[in-house]
mmCIF file of C-alpha atoms in Angstrom:
data_model
loop_
_atom_site.group_PDB
_atom_site.id
_atom_site.type_symbol
_atom_site.label_atom_id
_atom_site.label_comp_id
_atom_site.label_asym_id
_atom_site.label_seq_id
_atom_site.Cartn_x
_atom_site.Cartn_y
_atom_site.Cartn_z
ATOM 1 C CA ALA U 1 -11.329 9.247 -13.617
ATOM 2 C CA THR U 2 -7.892 10.271 -11.921
ATOM 3 C CA ARG U 3 -7.387 10.666 -8.510
ATOM 4 C CA ARG U 4 -7.924 14.099 -8.379
ATOM 5 C CA ASP U 5 -11.311 13.582 -10.354
ATOM 6 C CA ILE U 6 -12.722 11.198 -7.505
ATOM 7 C CA ASP U 7 -11.592 13.462 -4.847
ATOM 8 C CA GLU U 8 -13.372 16.263 -6.492
ATOM 9 C CA GLY U 9 -16.562 14.182 -6.754
ATOM 10 C CA ALA U 10 -16.264 12.263 -10.058
ATOM 11 C CA LEU U 11 -17.937 9.285 -8.081
ATOM 12 C CA ASN U 12 -20.373 10.982 -5.884
ATOM 13 C CA GLY U 13 -23.761 9.656 -5.895
ATOM 14 C CA GLN U 14 -23.294 6.127 -6.979
ATOM 15 C CA ASP U 15 -23.246 4.597 -3.268
ATOM 16 C CA LEU U 16 -19.690 3.116 -3.614
ATOM 17 C CA GLU U 17 -18.305 4.054 -0.203
ATOM 18 C CA LEU U 18 -17.586 1.870 2.537
ATOM 19 C CA PHE U 19 -16.035 4.001 5.086
ATOM 20 C CA TYR U 20 -14.758 7.486 5.556
ATOM 21 C CA VAL U 21 -11.053 7.994 6.888
ATOM 22 C CA ALA U 22 -9.597 10.884 9.015
ATOM 23 C CA ASP U 23 -7.948 12.519 6.165
ATOM 24 C CA ILE U 24 -6.552 12.006 2.681
ATOM 25 C CA VAL U 25 -3.233 10.946 4.192
ATOM 26 C CA ASP U 26 -4.623 8.081 5.910
ATOM 27 C CA ARG U 27 -6.658 6.880 2.930
ATOM 28 C CA PHE U 28 -3.598 7.462 0.626
ATOM 29 C CA ILE U 29 -1.220 5.265 2.641
ATOM 30 C CA VAL U 30 -3.857 2.548 2.750
ATOM 31 C CA GLN U 31 -4.327 2.471 -0.916
ATOM 32 C CA VAL U 32 -0.633 2.348 -1.215
ATOM 33 C CA GLN U 33 -0.490 -0.752 1.186
ATOM 34 C CA GLY U 34 -3.422 -2.474 -0.503
ATOM 35 C CA SER U 35 -5.203 -3.326 2.687
ATOM 36 C CA ALA U 36 -5.970 -2.017 6.269
ATOM 37 C CA ALA U 37 -7.623 -2.802 9.546
ATOM 38 C CA ILE U 38 -9.939 -0.149 10.340
ATOM 39 C CA ARG U 39 -11.237 0.963 13.769
ATOM 40 C CA LEU U 40 -14.830 2.490 13.837
ATOM 41 C CA PRO U 41 -16.315 5.071 15.938
ATOM 42 C CA ASP U 42 -17.827 2.399 18.322
ATOM 43 C CA ASP U 43 -14.375 0.947 18.729
ATOM 44 C CA THR U 44 -14.952 -2.221 16.719
ATOM 45 C CA LEU U 45 -12.048 -3.253 13.989
ATOM 46 C CA THR U 46 -13.181 -4.102 10.312
ATOM 47 C CA ARG U 47 -10.823 -5.100 7.850
ATOM 48 C CA VAL U 48 -10.565 -4.021 4.169
ATOM 49 C CA THR U 49 -8.610 -5.565 1.362
ATOM 50 C CA TYR U 50 -7.627 -4.684 -2.274
ATOM 51 C CA ASP U 51 -10.636 -4.849 -4.697
ATOM 52 C CA GLY U 52 -9.860 -3.107 -7.937
ATOM 53 C CA LYS U 53 -8.350 0.282 -9.240
ATOM 54 C CA ASN U 54 -9.235 3.056 -11.588
ATOM 55 C CA GLY U 55 -6.480 1.856 -14.160
ATOM 56 C CA HIS U 56 -4.199 4.811 -13.982
ATOM 57 C CA PRO U 57 -0.629 3.895 -13.581
ATOM 58 C CA TYR U 58 1.147 4.165 -10.125
ATOM 59 C CA THR U 59 3.321 7.264 -9.311
ATOM 60 C CA SER U 60 5.637 7.286 -6.129
ATOM 61 C CA ILE U 61 5.072 10.395 -4.504
ATOM 62 C CA GLY U 62 8.191 9.892 -2.452
ATOM 63 C CA ARG U 63 10.005 10.233 -5.745
ATOM 64 C CA VAL U 64 8.230 13.279 -6.506
ATOM 65 C CA LEU U 65 9.169 14.720 -3.272
ATOM 66 C CA ILE U 66 12.747 13.608 -3.633
ATOM 67 C CA ASP U 67 12.834 15.349 -7.297
ATOM 68 C CA GLN U 68 11.281 18.370 -5.921
ATOM 69 C CA GLY U 69 14.014 18.536 -2.938
ATOM 70 C CA ALA U 70 11.129 18.485 -0.203
ATOM 71 C CA ILE U 71 12.896 15.012 1.479
ATOM 72 C CA SER U 72 16.119 13.615 0.580
ATOM 73 C CA ALA U 73 16.553 10.136 -1.195
ATOM 74 C CA ALA U 74 18.577 9.260 2.325
ATOM 75 C CA GLY U 75 15.575 10.521 4.243
ATOM 76 C CA MET U 76 12.839 9.318 2.423
ATOM 77 C CA THR U 77 11.002 6.528 4.816
ATOM 78 C CA LEU U 78 7.102 5.594 4.819
ATOM 79 C CA ASP U 79 7.343 7.737 8.662
ATOM 80 C CA ALA U 80 9.254 10.509 6.697
ATOM 81 C CA LEU U 81 6.717 10.726 3.859
ATOM 82 C CA THR U 82 3.678 10.503 6.081
ATOM 83 C CA SER U 83 4.874 13.102 8.470
ATOM 84 C CA TRP U 84 5.763 15.515 5.570
ATOM 85 C CA LEU U 85 1.992 15.075 4.195
ATOM 86 C CA LYS U 86 0.178 15.398 7.471
ATOM 87 C CA SER U 87 2.185 18.559 8.708
ATOM 88 C CA ASP U 88 -0.018 20.093 6.037
ATOM 89 C CA LEU U 89 -3.115 18.572 4.240
ATOM 90 C CA ASP U 90 -3.438 21.480 1.918
ATOM 91 C CA ARG U 91 0.069 21.301 0.578
ATOM 92 C CA ALA U 92 -0.429 17.228 0.344
ATOM 93 C CA ARG U 93 -3.409 17.063 -1.599
ATOM 94 C CA PRO U 94 -1.571 18.057 -4.903
ATOM 95 C CA VAL U 95 1.493 16.151 -3.920
ATOM 96 C CA ILE U 96 -0.875 13.076 -3.687
ATOM 97 C CA TRP U 97 -2.657 13.865 -6.875
ATOM 98 C CA HIS U 98 0.607 13.239 -8.769
ATOM 99 C CA ASN U 99 -0.282 9.369 -8.171
ATOM 100 C CA GLU U 100 -3.394 9.542 -10.476
ATOM 101 C CA SER U 101 -3.860 5.579 -9.243
ATOM 102 C CA TYR U 102 -7.064 5.070 -6.972
ATOM 103 C CA VAL U 103 -7.400 1.741 -5.277
ATOM 104 C CA PHE U 104 -10.941 0.454 -4.115
ATOM 105 C CA PHE U 105 -11.549 -1.802 -1.490
ATOM 106 C CA ARG U 106 -13.826 -4.733 -0.288
ATOM 107 C CA GLU U 107 -14.629 -5.338 3.358
ATOM 108 C CA LEU U 108 -13.493 -8.737 4.962
ATOM 109 C CA SER U 109 -15.424 -10.930 7.140
ATOM 110 C CA ALA U 110 -14.507 -12.907 9.973
ATOM 111 C CA ASP U 111 -14.764 -16.011 7.776
ATOM 112 C CA ASP U 112 -11.733 -14.618 5.768
ATOM 113 C CA GLY U 113 -9.213 -15.183 8.389
ATOM 114 C CA ASN U 114 -7.037 -12.608 10.298
ATOM 115 C CA GLY U 115 -4.388 -11.475 7.654
ATOM 116 C CA PRO U 116 -4.592 -9.320 4.729
ATOM 117 C CA PHE U 117 -5.242 -11.270 1.172
ATOM 118 C CA GLY U 118 -3.068 -11.263 -1.918
ATOM 119 C CA VAL U 119 -4.542 -11.624 -5.377
ATOM 120 C CA MET U 120 -4.627 -15.437 -4.990
ATOM 121 C CA ASN U 121 -7.492 -15.096 -2.481
ATOM 122 C CA CYS U 122 -5.827 -16.472 0.323
ATOM 123 C CA ALA U 123 -4.340 -14.748 3.685
ATOM 124 C CA LEU U 124 -0.676 -13.587 3.094
ATOM 125 C CA THR U 125 1.871 -14.997 5.572
ATOM 126 C CA PRO U 126 3.968 -12.510 7.523
ATOM 127 C CA GLY U 127 7.629 -12.978 6.070
ATOM 128 C CA ARG U 128 6.982 -15.580 3.672
ATOM 129 C CA SER U 129 4.376 -13.928 1.052
ATOM 130 C CA LEU U 130 6.027 -11.963 -1.942
ATOM 131 C CA ALA U 131 4.395 -9.510 -4.421
ATOM 132 C CA VAL U 132 5.887 -9.725 -7.873
ATOM 133 C CA ASP U 133 5.483 -8.652 -11.318
ATOM 134 C CA THR U 134 3.679 -11.440 -12.886
ATOM 135 C CA SER U 135 5.188 -10.760 -16.397
ATOM 136 C CA HIS U 136 8.277 -12.196 -14.979
ATOM 137 C CA HIS U 137 7.295 -14.735 -12.119
ATOM 138 C CA ALA U 138 3.943 -16.753 -11.943
ATOM 139 C CA LEU U 139 1.712 -16.333 -8.962
ATOM 140 C CA GLY U 140 2.383 -19.476 -6.441
ATOM 141 C CA LEU U 141 5.679 -19.770 -7.676
ATOM 142 C CA PRO U 142 8.166 -20.539 -4.717
ATOM 143 C CA ILE U 143 11.090 -17.914 -4.837
ATOM 144 C CA PHE U 144 14.287 -17.816 -2.988
ATOM 145 C CA VAL U 145 15.069 -14.074 -1.946
ATOM 146 C CA SER U 146 18.548 -13.313 -1.076
ATOM 147 C CA ALA U 147 18.973 -9.786 0.086
ATOM 148 C CA PRO U 148 22.128 -9.565 2.376
ATOM 149 C CA THR U 149 21.635 -5.949 3.095
ATOM 150 C CA LEU U 150 18.148 -6.146 4.320
ATOM 151 C CA THR U 151 18.944 -6.718 7.872
ATOM 152 C CA HIS U 152 16.274 -4.563 9.163
ATOM 153 C CA VAL U 153 13.878 -7.112 8.496
ATOM 154 C CA SER U 154 15.707 -9.827 10.504
ATOM 155 C CA GLN U 155 18.831 -9.847 12.536
ATOM 156 C CA ASN U 156 20.609 -11.718 9.966
ATOM 157 C CA PRO U 157 21.188 -11.037 6.100
ATOM 158 C CA PHE U 158 17.799 -12.058 4.385
ATOM 159 C CA ASN U 159 17.851 -15.349 2.830
ATOM 160 C CA ARG U 160 14.250 -16.963 2.932
ATOM 161 C CA LEU U 161 12.287 -19.221 0.514
ATOM 162 C CA MET U 162 8.870 -17.088 -0.108
ATOM 163 C CA ILE U 163 5.590 -17.617 -2.565
ATOM 164 C CA ALA U 164 4.789 -15.321 -4.860
ATOM 165 C CA GLN U 165 1.133 -14.356 -3.686
ATOM 166 C CA ASP U 166 0.496 -10.995 -4.527
ATOM 167 C CA VAL U 167 1.144 -8.091 -7.178
ATOM 168 C CA GLY U 168 1.594 -4.317 -6.911
ATOM 169 C CA SER U 169 1.642 -1.390 -9.243
ATOM 170 C CA ALA U 170 4.984 -0.096 -8.188
ATOM 171 C CA ILE U 171 6.765 -3.751 -8.590
ATOM 172 C CA LYS U 172 8.131 -3.888 -12.225
ATOM 173 C CA GLY U 173 11.017 -6.014 -13.386
ATOM 174 C CA PRO U 174 12.247 -9.576 -12.640
ATOM 175 C CA GLU U 175 14.247 -8.481 -9.638
ATOM 176 C CA ARG U 176 11.677 -6.532 -7.898
ATOM 177 C CA GLY U 177 9.479 -7.784 -5.162
ATOM 178 C CA ASP U 178 7.599 -6.682 -2.147
ATOM 179 C CA ILE U 179 7.913 -8.622 1.084
ATOM 180 C CA PHE U 180 4.592 -8.709 3.268
ATOM 181 C CA ILE U 181 6.291 -8.088 6.990
ATOM 182 C CA GLY U 182 2.676 -8.430 8.633
ATOM 183 C CA THR U 183 0.384 -6.331 10.330
ATOM 184 C CA GLY U 184 0.521 -3.765 13.009
ATOM 185 C CA ASP U 185 2.664 -0.677 14.161
ATOM 186 C CA GLU U 186 6.051 -2.554 14.274
ATOM 187 C CA ALA U 187 5.468 -4.327 10.851
ATOM 188 C CA GLY U 188 4.538 -1.098 9.539
ATOM 189 C CA ARG U 189 7.573 0.574 10.671
ATOM 190 C CA ILE U 190 9.858 -2.313 9.446
ATOM 191 C CA ALA U 191 8.011 -2.196 5.872
ATOM 192 C CA GLY U 192 8.362 1.387 5.624
#
């Protein structure tokens, strides 16, 4: 089943739901990130982490919007994408459906620590955990990342030893990676 199929009820009646979220954009962003802390109506906080996907390939809806001329490449950030989508949820739905990949989650317990988990089933470390393409890099491998133009992550050029502890559908190739920045609003802004 594609994302659209699932949104239109393909999995209804199977008792697979963990939580309901406020809107489709929030759900989509959580699926792209692969984990989240969710504030429940009683003000308690719970965490979810990746538990599988529907098998369809990831498609960047940011790229779709750039190609359609809705957002410029220079202006594309996670904040810009989120604002564009949230400004009109009816307009957002078919754009989100361009990414047929749908991520499923499991709830983390207090015994699982404080951070999100990578595929190695251990908590990710802010600024040290890296998601990689496992067809090029083995999980658990130390990788030195030198990215001199990545100055928004640290005040200096980014040069750091990291550990390959996670994967991502959009990470393809030997020189692609995704740095885990951390959790919270500031980490989300930097990562976006």
